[in-house]
Structure formats: C-alpha cells, structure tokens
Amino acid sequence: MDLKFRLNLLVVLIMLLIATAGIVFTVINARHSVEKEVNSSVQSINALLDPGLQELHNKSNPVEALARLVSQIERQRHFNIDVSPVLTSRYSMNIDDQDSQQAPAWFVRWVSPDPLVQTRTVELDQQRYTLVLSDNPGNEITEAWGEARGLFYLLALQSLLIWVLCHFILGQALKPLPVLINGLQGIESGDYQTRLGDFSLPEYRQIADAFNHAMTSLCAKTEENHLLTQHSLNLQEQERQILARELHDEIAQSVTAIQGIVSSIEMAHPQSKRAIDTILDICDGLFSVVRSMMHRLRPSSLDELGLTASLQELINDWQHANPDTWVEFNANLSSPIINEDINIHVYRIVQESLSNISRHAQASSVTIKLHEQHVHSICLKIDDDGNGFDLTNTASGFGLLGIRERIDMLNGTLDINSYPKQGVTLCATIPVST
C-alpha cells in the first residue's frame, strides 16, 4: 500500500465523515422542524376544537355542527381525526399519508416525532361521540425530505469534487517520489553516479540539488579513499618486497657466512665439533625461519615459476597446516599471466581467503578454481562448506574489505554468496590485458 493510496484513502474517509456529520445535522434539524410544525398545528387545532365543542349545545342541529367542525379540523395539516360513531356527513381533505410515502423509510423513522394522541368526548342528542386526534406529520416530513435531499446531493457532489481535486494534487505532489526512491536504492546498491533530474516543485528541486551535491561529494570522497587504499596496498607490497630482499641479502647471506666460518673452525679445531654442530643447527633453523618469512612476504616462486605453481605451493603449505580440511585446486590457463600486479593480487586473495577459512569457517572441504572466463578475463572461484554468514546482518571484516579493494584495483568484479551453515562462495572476475 503506497503513500498515494493511503492519502487518497484518508481523504475519502474524511469526506465520508464530513458527509455523515452533514447528514446527521440535517436529520436533526429536520426532526426539530417537524416537531415545531406539529406543535404549532396542535395549538391551532386546540384553539379551534375546544371552543367549537362548547358551542355545539347552542346549535339547532348540533350533530351537523359537529360534522362541520370535524371537516374544518381535517382541513388542518399534520393531524387526523376519527369520530366514533362515524358521522355520515363527514368531509375529509387530508392527504398527508399519501405525501409521506415520498420520503424513504429510514428518513421517516429518524425524523418522525413522538406520537401524539388526544381524545375528546361530547354528548349530543343523547348520543356520545368520541373524537380521537392523532398527529400525521407526513406532509411536513415530505417537505423536509425535499430540502434534505438537495443538501445530500450537494454534500455528495462537494465530496466528489474535493476527492477529485485532492487526487489530482496528491498525484502531482507525489509524482517525483518514485524517482527519489530509485535514487536512494541506487546509492544502497553502490551506484554513486546516480543523479536526479529537475523537478517542477521547488521543494523537490531543493531535495534534488542537495541529493546531487551529496552524490558528487560522495563520489569524490569514495574515489579519494579508493586511491588511498590502492596506494596503501601498493606500498604494502613494495615494503614486503624490500623486506624479503633485505632478509635474503643480509640475514640469509650472513647465516651462510657464519656456516662457512664455523666449518673452517671445525677443520682447525676438531675437538670443538660438538659446539660447532650446535652452532650449525642453530644456523639451519635460523635459515629456515628466514626462508619462511621471505616466502610469506614475497613468494619467490611467483616470479620464478608463475601464478599457478605459487598457488599450488601456497595451498600445499596450508593443507599441511590444516590437515582436517581437504583442498581441491584446479587451474586452467592457456598461457601464463605476465602482469605482475594480477599475479600478486590473485595470490594475496587466495592467501587471505584461506586464512579466513582457517579462522572462521571450520570447513571440511575447500574448492579453488582458476580459469579463463573470456578471451581477456580470468575467473577465480573459492568455495567452502563451512559455517558461512548472513550477508545482510554481518559486517564485512578487514579481510573481505582487502579482497574487495584488490579486485577494484584490477578493475574486476566480486560476487560473494553466503548463508549461515551453508558455506561461502567467492567469485572474482578479473580482466587481463593482452
């Protein structure tokens, strides 16, 4: 249920409430009017009937005089009179019952006043006559219905016109909302190039100007942060390469020199063989540590043997350190990748992914595939059957952020699918320049 529908529904409900209030007010006024008219008729009939009954005894023909009096009363509006026994010369013009049929039953029921009955008795020529007077406001109710019906039609027409006007105004006022919503959804999906067009209403124009200015600033800041991150990663790789070279050139060569000197000492002083063997064992252990550090900082196989062999070596070392998790590696590249940036970043992505799996996933199997997707692109897919996580509720860690930044540096795309207890699938597509 969108905002436009809710507002239109609210307008309709308000119009119905106003119309209902108008109907109730009209019915109450009509009831008061009918009561007032009936009471006036009662006073008029009493003023005519009571003196007339008193003068009947002075008439030469009192029964005929009573018939004329009854005829005069029947000519009055809003009242019926019944005489018992019936007068043979009775004259009647009362048509209120016929007129009352023109008003609907619900209106008659609401507007009709409380029933009013009066009884008079008179004895003429040794005959007792009973006069029963009852109110009959049908004619007045019909007139009230005629007035109320016109007001009802006016209320209905007014409500319809107001609803049409509100519907048009709301439609024009809310017309830009889908554009604004699409723009915000574009931001949510990461499309910071979204811009809003010009709107006719000044308020929406101000919103669009502020939105576009914010998007321009956000794009600039995002690009700046992206460049800083890329620069940081490049510096990191350069520092690792320098450290690896320093370890190789300084410490490794120094250890090798120590081994040579100790060997010379062993030849000159055989009695010191035990101490010399201890020194050589320490040098071998130190050399192993240096080689391991050099490999973590900058794998020499990456430059010597290429990406596929380096990844296989990395996976073998990880498999040895994590024997409970089986790793399957498939690489299908028609030619070696000569781009050094692609090699090192793909290597770091696999390294970081394996590190995340060992720390968080508790997976029993991992599948790593590297293959050519198109003529000028490669696809890296890493799939595990571990714990997984909820992409909508779990904030990305620095490992995933680093992977995303490396993919962005290579102008690639990254797709991550994961659900709790259903593992993680990471798929990266990277363009390869020829």
GROMACS .gro file of C-alpha atoms in nm:
model
  434
    1MET     CA    1   0.000   0.000   0.000
    2ASP     CA    2   0.185   0.308  -0.125
    3LEU     CA    3   0.170   0.661   0.016
    4LYS     CA    4  -0.059   0.792  -0.259
    5PHE     CA    5  -0.319   0.522  -0.193
    6ARG     CA    6  -0.305   0.580   0.183
    7LEU     CA    7  -0.351   0.956   0.142
    8ASN     CA    8  -0.640   0.908  -0.100
    9LEU     CA    9  -0.799   0.663   0.141
   10LEU     CA   10  -0.756   0.916   0.422
   11VAL     CA   11  -0.922   1.188   0.211
   12VAL     CA   12  -1.212   0.953   0.130
   13LEU     CA   13  -1.258   0.868   0.499
   14ILE     CA   14  -1.254   1.238   0.592
   15MET     CA   15  -1.510   1.314   0.321
   16LEU     CA   16  -1.730   1.030   0.443
   17LEU     CA   17  -1.700   1.161   0.798
   18ILE     CA   18  -1.794   1.512   0.687
   19ALA     CA   19  -2.083   1.380   0.478
   20THR     CA   20  -2.206   1.168   0.769
   21ALA     CA   21  -2.187   1.467   1.002
   22GLY     CA   22  -2.381   1.673   0.746
   23ILE     CA   23  -2.649   1.404   0.714
   24VAL     CA   24  -2.684   1.374   1.092
   25PHE     CA   25  -2.705   1.753   1.128
   26THR     CA   26  -2.967   1.773   0.852
   27VAL     CA   27  -3.177   1.495   1.003
   28ILE     CA   28  -3.166   1.657   1.348
   29ASN     CA   29  -3.272   1.993   1.203
   30ALA     CA   30  -3.548   1.826   1.003
   31ARG     CA   31  -3.676   1.650   1.315
   32HIS     CA   32  -3.679   1.975   1.509
   33SER     CA   33  -3.862   2.145   1.222
   34VAL     CA   34  -4.125   1.871   1.202
   35GLU     CA   35  -4.176   1.878   1.578
   36LYS     CA   36  -4.212   2.255   1.573
   37GLU     CA   37  -4.466   2.238   1.288
   38VAL     CA   38  -4.667   1.963   1.456
   39ASN     CA   39  -4.674   2.150   1.787
   40SER     CA   40  -4.796   2.459   1.603
   41SER     CA   41  -5.072   2.252   1.442
   42VAL     CA   42  -5.169   2.113   1.784
   43GLN     CA   43  -5.210   2.461   1.922
   44SER     CA   44  -5.413   2.566   1.620
   45ILE     CA   45  -5.642   2.263   1.641
   46ASN     CA   46  -5.695   2.303   2.013
   47ALA     CA   47  -5.785   2.667   1.960
   48LEU     CA   48  -6.043   2.559   1.704
   49LEU     CA   49  -6.174   2.241   1.867
   50ASP     CA   50  -6.230   2.334   2.229
   51PRO     CA   51  -6.448   2.645   2.163
   52GLY     CA   52  -6.632   2.462   1.885
   53LEU     CA   53  -6.727   2.172   2.112
   54GLN     CA   54  -6.857   2.412   2.377
   55GLU     CA   55  -7.083   2.592   2.125
   56LEU     CA   56  -7.241   2.271   1.986
   57HIS     CA   57  -7.510   2.270   2.251
   58ASN     CA   58  -7.627   2.612   2.137
   59LYS     CA   59  -7.680   2.497   1.779
   60SER     CA   60  -8.019   2.396   1.643
   61ASN     CA   61  -7.864   2.090   1.480
   62PRO     CA   62  -7.563   2.002   1.696
   63VAL     CA   63  -7.474   1.684   1.504
   64GLU     CA   64  -7.449   1.875   1.175
   65ALA     CA   65  -7.248   2.140   1.351
   66LEU     CA   66  -7.012   1.866   1.482
   67ALA     CA   67  -6.971   1.733   1.128
   68ARG     CA   68  -6.876   2.080   1.003
   69LEU     CA   69  -6.631   2.122   1.293
   70VAL     CA   70  -6.470   1.787   1.215
   71SER     CA   71  -6.442   1.887   0.848
   72GLN     CA   72  -6.268   2.211   0.946
   73ILE     CA   73  -6.021   2.021   1.163
   74GLU     CA   74  -5.948   1.769   0.885
   75ARG     CA   75  -5.851   2.059   0.661
   76GLN     CA   76  -5.567   2.134   0.902
   77ARG     CA   77  -5.225   1.991   0.819
   78HIS     CA   78  -5.040   1.724   1.014
   79PHE     CA   79  -5.341   1.581   1.204
   80ASN     CA   80  -5.602   1.305   1.162
   81ILE     CA   81  -5.935   1.297   1.345
   82ASP     CA   82  -6.156   0.993   1.392
   83VAL     CA   83  -6.515   1.019   1.518
   84SER     CA   84  -6.699   0.732   1.677
   85PRO     CA   85  -6.973   0.665   1.580
   86VAL     CA   86  -6.897   0.782   1.227
   87LEU     CA   87  -7.067   1.097   1.108
   88THR     CA   88  -7.247   1.045   0.776
   89SER     CA   89  -7.174   1.397   0.651
   90ARG     CA   90  -6.806   1.392   0.724
   91TYR     CA   91  -6.576   1.573   0.476
   92SER     CA   92  -6.202   1.499   0.453
   93MET     CA   93  -5.916   1.659   0.261
   94ASN     CA   94  -5.624   1.510   0.450
   95ILE     CA   95  -5.367   1.366   0.208
   96ASP     CA   96  -5.068   1.351   0.444
   97ASP     CA   97  -5.050   0.971   0.428
   98GLN     CA   98  -5.017   0.980   0.053
   99ASP     CA   99  -4.748   1.251   0.062
  100SER     CA  100  -4.549   1.076   0.333
  101GLN     CA  101  -4.477   0.788   0.100
  102GLN     CA  102  -4.240   1.009  -0.099
  103ALA     CA  103  -3.976   1.012   0.178
  104PRO     CA  104  -3.765   0.697   0.237
  105ALA     CA  105  -3.849   0.483   0.535
  106TRP     CA  106  -3.520   0.550   0.717
  107PHE     CA  107  -3.573   0.926   0.692
  108VAL     CA  108  -3.932   0.898   0.813
  109ARG     CA  109  -3.820   0.682   1.106
  110TRP     CA  110  -3.549   0.926   1.214
  111VAL     CA  111  -3.745   1.245   1.161
  112SER     CA  112  -4.089   1.145   1.290
  113PRO     CA  113  -4.161   1.297   1.632
  114ASP     CA  114  -4.310   1.102   1.921
  115PRO     CA  115  -4.673   1.001   1.853
  116LEU     CA  116  -4.931   1.248   1.989
  117VAL     CA  117  -5.294   1.137   2.054
  118GLN     CA  118  -5.574   1.344   2.203
  119THR     CA  119  -5.927   1.229   2.287
  120ARG     CA  120  -6.244   1.439   2.323
  121THR     CA  121  -6.597   1.326   2.412
  122VAL     CA  122  -6.921   1.511   2.358
  123GLU     CA  123  -7.288   1.405   2.409
  124LEU     CA  124  -7.535   1.532   2.152
  125ASP     CA  125  -7.900   1.431   2.119
  126GLN     CA  126  -7.849   1.156   2.377
  127GLN     CA  127  -7.559   1.017   2.169
  128ARG     CA  128  -7.200   1.014   2.295
  129TYR     CA  129  -6.943   1.096   2.030
  130THR     CA  130  -6.573   1.025   2.078
  131LEU     CA  131  -6.318   1.231   1.884
  132VAL     CA  132  -5.966   1.087   1.858
  133LEU     CA  133  -5.699   1.323   1.724
  134SER     CA  134  -5.360   1.182   1.616
  135ASP     CA  135  -5.066   1.358   1.461
  136ASN     CA  136  -4.979   1.288   1.098
  137PRO     CA  137  -4.660   1.479   1.006
  138GLY     CA  138  -4.624   1.301   0.673
  139ASN     CA  139  -4.666   1.613   0.463
  140GLU     CA  140  -4.412   1.805   0.670
  141ILE     CA  141  -4.170   1.509   0.655
  142THR     CA  142  -4.204   1.506   0.276
  143GLU     CA  143  -4.119   1.875   0.261
  144ALA     CA  144  -3.825   1.820   0.495
  145TRP     CA  145  -3.705   1.531   0.278
  146GLY     CA  146  -3.719   1.753  -0.030
  147GLU     CA  147  -3.493   2.007   0.139
  148ALA     CA  148  -3.264   1.742   0.289
  149ARG     CA  149  -3.231   1.555  -0.040
  150GLY     CA  150  -3.100   1.867  -0.209
  151LEU     CA  151  -2.847   1.910   0.071
  152PHE     CA  152  -2.745   1.543   0.044
  153TYR     CA  153  -2.684   1.582  -0.328
  154LEU     CA  154  -2.481   1.893  -0.259
  155LEU     CA  155  -2.271   1.710   0.002
  156ALA     CA  156  -2.212   1.419  -0.234
  157LEU     CA  157  -2.112   1.648  -0.520
  158GLN     CA  158  -1.889   1.853  -0.290
  159SER     CA  159  -1.720   1.539  -0.155
  160LEU     CA  160  -1.665   1.405  -0.505
  161LEU     CA  161  -1.516   1.732  -0.627
  162ILE     CA  162  -1.289   1.759  -0.322
  163TRP     CA  163  -1.171   1.397  -0.368
  164VAL     CA  164  -1.100   1.454  -0.739
  165LEU     CA  165  -0.911   1.773  -0.656
  166CYS     CA  166  -0.712   1.607  -0.377
  167HIS     CA  167  -0.642   1.306  -0.600
  168PHE     CA  168  -0.502   1.533  -0.870
  169ILE     CA  169  -0.299   1.745  -0.627
  170LEU     CA  170  -0.159   1.441  -0.446
  171GLY     CA  171  -0.075   1.277  -0.777
  172GLN     CA  172   0.124   1.581  -0.884
  173ALA     CA  173   0.285   1.626  -0.543
  174LEU     CA  174   0.388   1.261  -0.505
  175LYS     CA  175   0.487   1.202  -0.868
  176PRO     CA  176   0.862   1.259  -0.804
  177LEU     CA  177   0.872   1.012  -0.512
  178PRO     CA  178   0.949   0.701  -0.727
  179VAL     CA  179   1.243   0.889  -0.880
  180LEU     CA  180   1.374   0.975  -0.533
  181ILE     CA  181   1.328   0.615  -0.415
  182ASN     CA  182   1.513   0.480  -0.720
  183GLY     CA  183   1.796   0.721  -0.650
  184LEU     CA  184   1.824   0.608  -0.288
  185GLN     CA  185   1.812   0.243  -0.395
  186GLY     CA  186   2.093   0.315  -0.639
  187ILE     CA  187   2.303   0.450  -0.352
  188GLU     CA  188   2.221   0.141  -0.145
  189SER     CA  189   2.346  -0.082  -0.427
  190GLY     CA  190   2.669   0.120  -0.451
  191ASP     CA  191   2.589   0.324  -0.763
  192TYR     CA  192   2.717   0.665  -0.661
  193GLN     CA  193   2.680   0.801  -1.013
  194THR     CA  194   2.303   0.833  -0.967
  195ARG     CA  195   2.174   1.185  -1.027
  196LEU     CA  196   1.825   1.330  -1.001
  197GLY     CA  197   1.673   1.541  -1.275
  198ASP     CA  198   1.495   1.873  -1.244
  199PHE     CA  199   1.153   1.887  -1.077
  200SER     CA  200   0.876   2.141  -1.121
  201LEU     CA  201   0.802   2.182  -0.749
  202PRO     CA  202   1.057   2.399  -0.565
  203GLU     CA  203   1.072   2.168  -0.262
  204TYR     CA  204   1.161   1.867  -0.473
  205ARG     CA  205   1.405   2.080  -0.670
  206GLN     CA  206   1.586   2.165  -0.346
  207ILE     CA  207   1.592   1.798  -0.248
  208ALA     CA  208   1.730   1.704  -0.591
  209ASP     CA  209   2.000   1.973  -0.571
  210ALA     CA  210   2.104   1.860  -0.223
  211PHE     CA  211   2.097   1.494  -0.333
  212ASN     CA  212   2.310   1.559  -0.642
  213HIS     CA  213   2.557   1.769  -0.444
  214ALA     CA  214   2.585   1.495  -0.181
  215MET     CA  215   2.641   1.231  -0.451
  216THR     CA  216   2.911   1.443  -0.615
  217SER     CA  217   3.089   1.483  -0.282
  218LEU     CA  218   3.044   1.116  -0.201
  219CYS     CA  219   3.187   1.012  -0.538
  220ALA     CA  220   3.487   1.236  -0.483
  221LYS     CA  221   3.546   1.103  -0.132
  222THR     CA  222   3.495   0.744  -0.244
  223GLU     CA  223   3.741   0.787  -0.529
  224GLU     CA  224   3.987   0.951  -0.293
  225ASN     CA  225   3.955   0.668  -0.041
  226HIS     CA  226   3.987   0.415  -0.322
  227LEU     CA  227   4.308   0.576  -0.444
  228LEU     CA  228   4.445   0.593  -0.091
  229THR     CA  229   4.366   0.226  -0.034
  230GLN     CA  230   4.528   0.127  -0.361
  231HIS     CA  231   4.831   0.335  -0.274
  232SER     CA  232   4.843   0.172   0.070
  233LEU     CA  233   4.825  -0.178  -0.081
  234ASN     CA  234   5.095  -0.093  -0.334
  235LEU     CA  235   5.316   0.043  -0.059
  236GLN     CA  236   5.249  -0.268   0.144
  237GLU     CA  237   5.360  -0.493  -0.140
  238GLN     CA  238   5.664  -0.277  -0.202
  239GLU     CA  239   5.758  -0.289   0.166
  240ARG     CA  240   5.715  -0.666   0.168
  241GLN     CA  241   5.932  -0.698  -0.138
  242ILE     CA  242   6.201  -0.476   0.016
  243LEU     CA  243   6.188  -0.671   0.344
  244ALA     CA  244   6.212  -1.002   0.160
  245ARG     CA  245   6.510  -0.874  -0.034
  246GLU     CA  246   6.675  -0.746   0.285
  247LEU     CA  247   6.622  -1.080   0.454
  248HIS     CA  248   6.774  -1.256   0.154
  249ASP     CA  249   7.063  -1.021   0.106
  250GLU     CA  250   7.154  -0.955   0.467
  251ILE     CA  251   7.036  -1.219   0.711
  252ALA     CA  252   7.038  -1.518   0.478
  253GLN     CA  253   7.384  -1.434   0.344
  254SER     CA  254   7.507  -1.363   0.696
  255VAL     CA  255   7.384  -1.702   0.813
  256THR     CA  256   7.554  -1.863   0.514
  257ALA     CA  257   7.877  -1.682   0.602
  258ILE     CA  258   7.850  -1.798   0.963
  259GLN     CA  259   7.812  -2.155   0.844
  260GLY     CA  260   8.123  -2.121   0.630
  261ILE     CA  261   8.329  -1.975   0.914
  262VAL     CA  262   8.213  -2.246   1.154
  263SER     CA  263   8.311  -2.512   0.903
  264SER     CA  264   8.660  -2.360   0.884
  265ILE     CA  265   8.684  -2.356   1.263
  266GLU     CA  266   8.580  -2.722   1.271
  267MET     CA  267   8.866  -2.812   1.042
  268ALA     CA  268   9.116  -2.622   1.260
  269HIS     CA  269   8.981  -2.738   1.592
  270PRO     CA  270   8.823  -3.082   1.567
  271GLN     CA  271   8.787  -3.101   1.942
  272SER     CA  272   8.517  -2.829   1.919
  273LYS     CA  273   8.295  -3.040   1.690
  274ARG     CA  274   8.009  -3.063   1.940
  275ALA     CA  275   7.986  -2.686   1.988
  276ILE     CA  276   8.029  -2.631   1.615
  277ASP     CA  277   7.746  -2.876   1.535
  278THR     CA  278   7.521  -2.686   1.773
  279ILE     CA  279   7.604  -2.359   1.600
  280LEU     CA  280   7.535  -2.516   1.258
  281ASP     CA  281   7.198  -2.650   1.379
  282ILE     CA  282   7.107  -2.303   1.504
  283CYS     CA  283   7.210  -2.154   1.170
  284ASP     CA  284   7.000  -2.410   0.982
  285GLY     CA  285   6.696  -2.330   1.199
  286LEU     CA  286   6.750  -1.958   1.156
  287PHE     CA  287   6.787  -2.002   0.782
  288SER     CA  288   6.457  -2.194   0.771
  289VAL     CA  289   6.284  -1.915   0.962
  290VAL     CA  290   6.427  -1.653   0.725
  291ARG     CA  291   6.316  -1.852   0.420
  292SER     CA  292   5.965  -1.888   0.566
  293MET     CA  293   5.945  -1.516   0.636
  294MET     CA  294   6.071  -1.436   0.287
  295HIS     CA  295   5.811  -1.665   0.138
  296ARG     CA  296   5.527  -1.503   0.333
  297LEU     CA  297   5.646  -1.155   0.245
  298ARG     CA  298   5.711  -1.223  -0.121
  299PRO     CA  299   5.696  -1.577  -0.262
  300SER     CA  300   5.997  -1.623  -0.487
  301SER     CA  301   5.811  -1.888  -0.685
  302LEU     CA  302   5.570  -1.620  -0.806
  303ASP     CA  303   5.846  -1.458  -1.009
  304GLU     CA  304   6.029  -1.780  -1.094
  305LEU     CA  305   5.751  -2.034  -1.163
  306GLY     CA  306   5.438  -1.822  -1.218
  307LEU     CA  307   5.098  -1.784  -1.053
  308THR     CA  308   4.971  -2.143  -1.083
  309ALA     CA  309   5.278  -2.302  -0.925
  310SER     CA  310   5.286  -2.040  -0.650
  311LEU     CA  311   4.921  -2.103  -0.566
  312GLN     CA  312   4.982  -2.477  -0.559
  313GLU     CA  313   5.272  -2.427  -0.319
  314LEU     CA  314   5.062  -2.196  -0.100
  315ILE     CA  315   4.777  -2.449  -0.092
  316ASN     CA  316   5.012  -2.736  -0.010
  317ASP     CA  317   5.158  -2.544   0.284
  318TRP     CA  318   4.809  -2.452   0.406
  319GLN     CA  319   4.692  -2.812   0.365
  320HIS     CA  320   4.987  -2.930   0.573
  321ALA     CA  321   4.894  -2.680   0.848
  322ASN     CA  322   4.521  -2.770   0.829
  323PRO     CA  323   4.503  -3.147   0.777
  324ASP     CA  324   4.132  -3.167   0.872
  325THR     CA  325   4.028  -2.963   0.568
  326TRP     CA  326   4.060  -3.105   0.219
  327VAL     CA  327   4.155  -2.855  -0.053
  328GLU     CA  328   4.099  -2.915  -0.423
  329PHE     CA  329   4.279  -2.682  -0.664
  330ASN     CA  330   4.207  -2.664  -1.037
  331ALA     CA  331   4.385  -2.423  -1.268
  332ASN     CA  332   4.317  -2.398  -1.638
  333LEU     CA  333   4.506  -2.112  -1.801
  334SER     CA  334   4.605  -2.130  -2.167
  335SER     CA  335   4.907  -1.907  -2.108
  336PRO     CA  336   5.093  -1.770  -1.805
  337ILE     CA  337   4.985  -1.432  -1.672
  338ILE     CA  338   5.267  -1.185  -1.723
  339ASN     CA  339   5.102  -0.897  -1.537
  340GLU     CA  340   5.284  -0.878  -1.204
  341ASP     CA  341   5.001  -0.687  -1.033
  342ILE     CA  342   4.745  -0.952  -1.126
  343ASN     CA  343   4.976  -1.231  -1.006
  344ILE     CA  344   5.046  -1.079  -0.664
  345HIS     CA  345   4.687  -0.968  -0.600
  346VAL     CA  346   4.535  -1.303  -0.700
  347TYR     CA  347   4.792  -1.473  -0.480
  348ARG     CA  348   4.701  -1.243  -0.186
  349ILE     CA  349   4.327  -1.302  -0.242
  350VAL     CA  350   4.372  -1.678  -0.219
  351GLN     CA  351   4.603  -1.635   0.079
  352GLU     CA  352   4.353  -1.414   0.263
  353SER     CA  353   4.063  -1.647   0.178
  354LEU     CA  354   4.245  -1.949   0.316
  355SER     CA  355   4.332  -1.751   0.627
  356ASN     CA  356   3.964  -1.660   0.677
  357ILE     CA  357   3.861  -2.023   0.626
  358SER     CA  358   4.108  -2.149   0.885
  359ARG     CA  359   3.998  -1.884   1.140
  360HIS     CA  360   3.621  -1.878   1.095
  361ALA     CA  361   3.476  -2.135   0.857
  362GLN     CA  362   3.552  -2.471   1.023
  363ALA     CA  363   3.511  -2.619   0.677
  364SER     CA  364   3.576  -2.980   0.584
  365SER     CA  365   3.648  -2.910   0.216
  366VAL     CA  366   3.755  -2.616   0.002
  367THR     CA  367   3.749  -2.589  -0.377
  368ILE     CA  368   3.965  -2.333  -0.559
  369LYS     CA  369   3.929  -2.286  -0.934
  370LEU     CA  370   4.126  -2.053  -1.159
  371HIS     CA  371   4.032  -2.050  -1.525
  372GLU     CA  372   3.983  -1.827  -1.824
  373GLN     CA  373   3.628  -1.699  -1.843
  374HIS     CA  374   3.660  -1.497  -2.162
  375VAL     CA  375   3.938  -1.414  -2.401
  376HIS     CA  376   4.057  -1.123  -2.190
  377SER     CA  377   3.948  -1.220  -1.838
  378ILE     CA  378   4.010  -1.483  -1.574
  379CYS     CA  379   3.778  -1.615  -1.304
  380LEU     CA  380   3.883  -1.710  -0.952
  381LYS     CA  381   3.626  -1.909  -0.754
  382ILE     CA  382   3.675  -2.018  -0.392
  383ASP     CA  383   3.404  -2.234  -0.237
  384ASP     CA  384   3.390  -2.385   0.113
  385ASP     CA  385   3.130  -2.581   0.311
  386GLY     CA  386   3.192  -2.407   0.641
  387ASN     CA  387   2.980  -2.201   0.877
  388GLY     CA  388   2.903  -1.921   0.636
  389PHE     CA  389   2.743  -1.595   0.748
  390ASP     CA  390   2.449  -1.364   0.683
  391LEU     CA  391   2.548  -1.104   0.429
  392THR     CA  392   2.271  -0.868   0.543
  393ASN     CA  393   2.349  -0.876   0.915
  394THR     CA  394   2.721  -0.939   0.934
  395ALA     CA  395   2.958  -0.651   0.880
  396SER     CA  396   3.241  -0.726   0.643
  397GLY     CA  397   3.575  -0.777   0.813
  398PHE     CA  398   3.904  -0.629   0.706
  399GLY     CA  399   3.985  -0.948   0.515
  400LEU     CA  400   3.688  -0.911   0.282
  401LEU     CA  401   3.749  -0.538   0.254
  402GLY     CA  402   4.106  -0.606   0.147
  403ILE     CA  403   3.987  -0.861  -0.109
  404ARG     CA  404   3.736  -0.610  -0.249
  405GLU     CA  405   3.999  -0.341  -0.274
  406ARG     CA  406   4.238  -0.571  -0.459
  407ILE     CA  407   3.963  -0.667  -0.705
  408ASP     CA  408   3.880  -0.300  -0.756
  409MET     CA  409   4.247  -0.222  -0.820
  410LEU     CA  410   4.238  -0.476  -1.101
  411ASN     CA  411   3.909  -0.331  -1.238
  412GLY     CA  412   3.739  -0.663  -1.166
  413THR     CA  413   3.408  -0.765  -1.013
  414LEU     CA  414   3.347  -0.960  -0.695
  415ASP     CA  415   3.043  -1.166  -0.603
  416ILE     CA  416   3.006  -1.323  -0.256
  417ASN     CA  417   2.725  -1.563  -0.171
  418SER     CA  418   2.684  -1.700   0.178
  419TYR     CA  419   2.417  -1.822   0.418
  420PRO     CA  420   2.452  -1.940   0.778
  421LYS     CA  421   2.562  -2.306   0.792
  422GLN     CA  422   2.582  -2.320   0.411
  423GLY     CA  423   2.937  -2.207   0.343
  424VAL     CA  424   3.076  -1.921   0.138
  425THR     CA  425   3.126  -1.886  -0.236
  426LEU     CA  426   3.361  -1.614  -0.359
  427CYS     CA  427   3.377  -1.548  -0.731
  428ALA     CA  428   3.608  -1.283  -0.878
  429THR     CA  429   3.631  -1.188  -1.244
  430ILE     CA  430   3.947  -1.002  -1.341
  431PRO     CA  431   4.027  -0.855  -1.683
  432VAL     CA  432   4.364  -0.950  -1.831
  433SER     CA  433   4.520  -0.705  -2.076
  434THR     CA  434   4.695  -0.850  -2.378
   0.00000   0.00000   0.00000
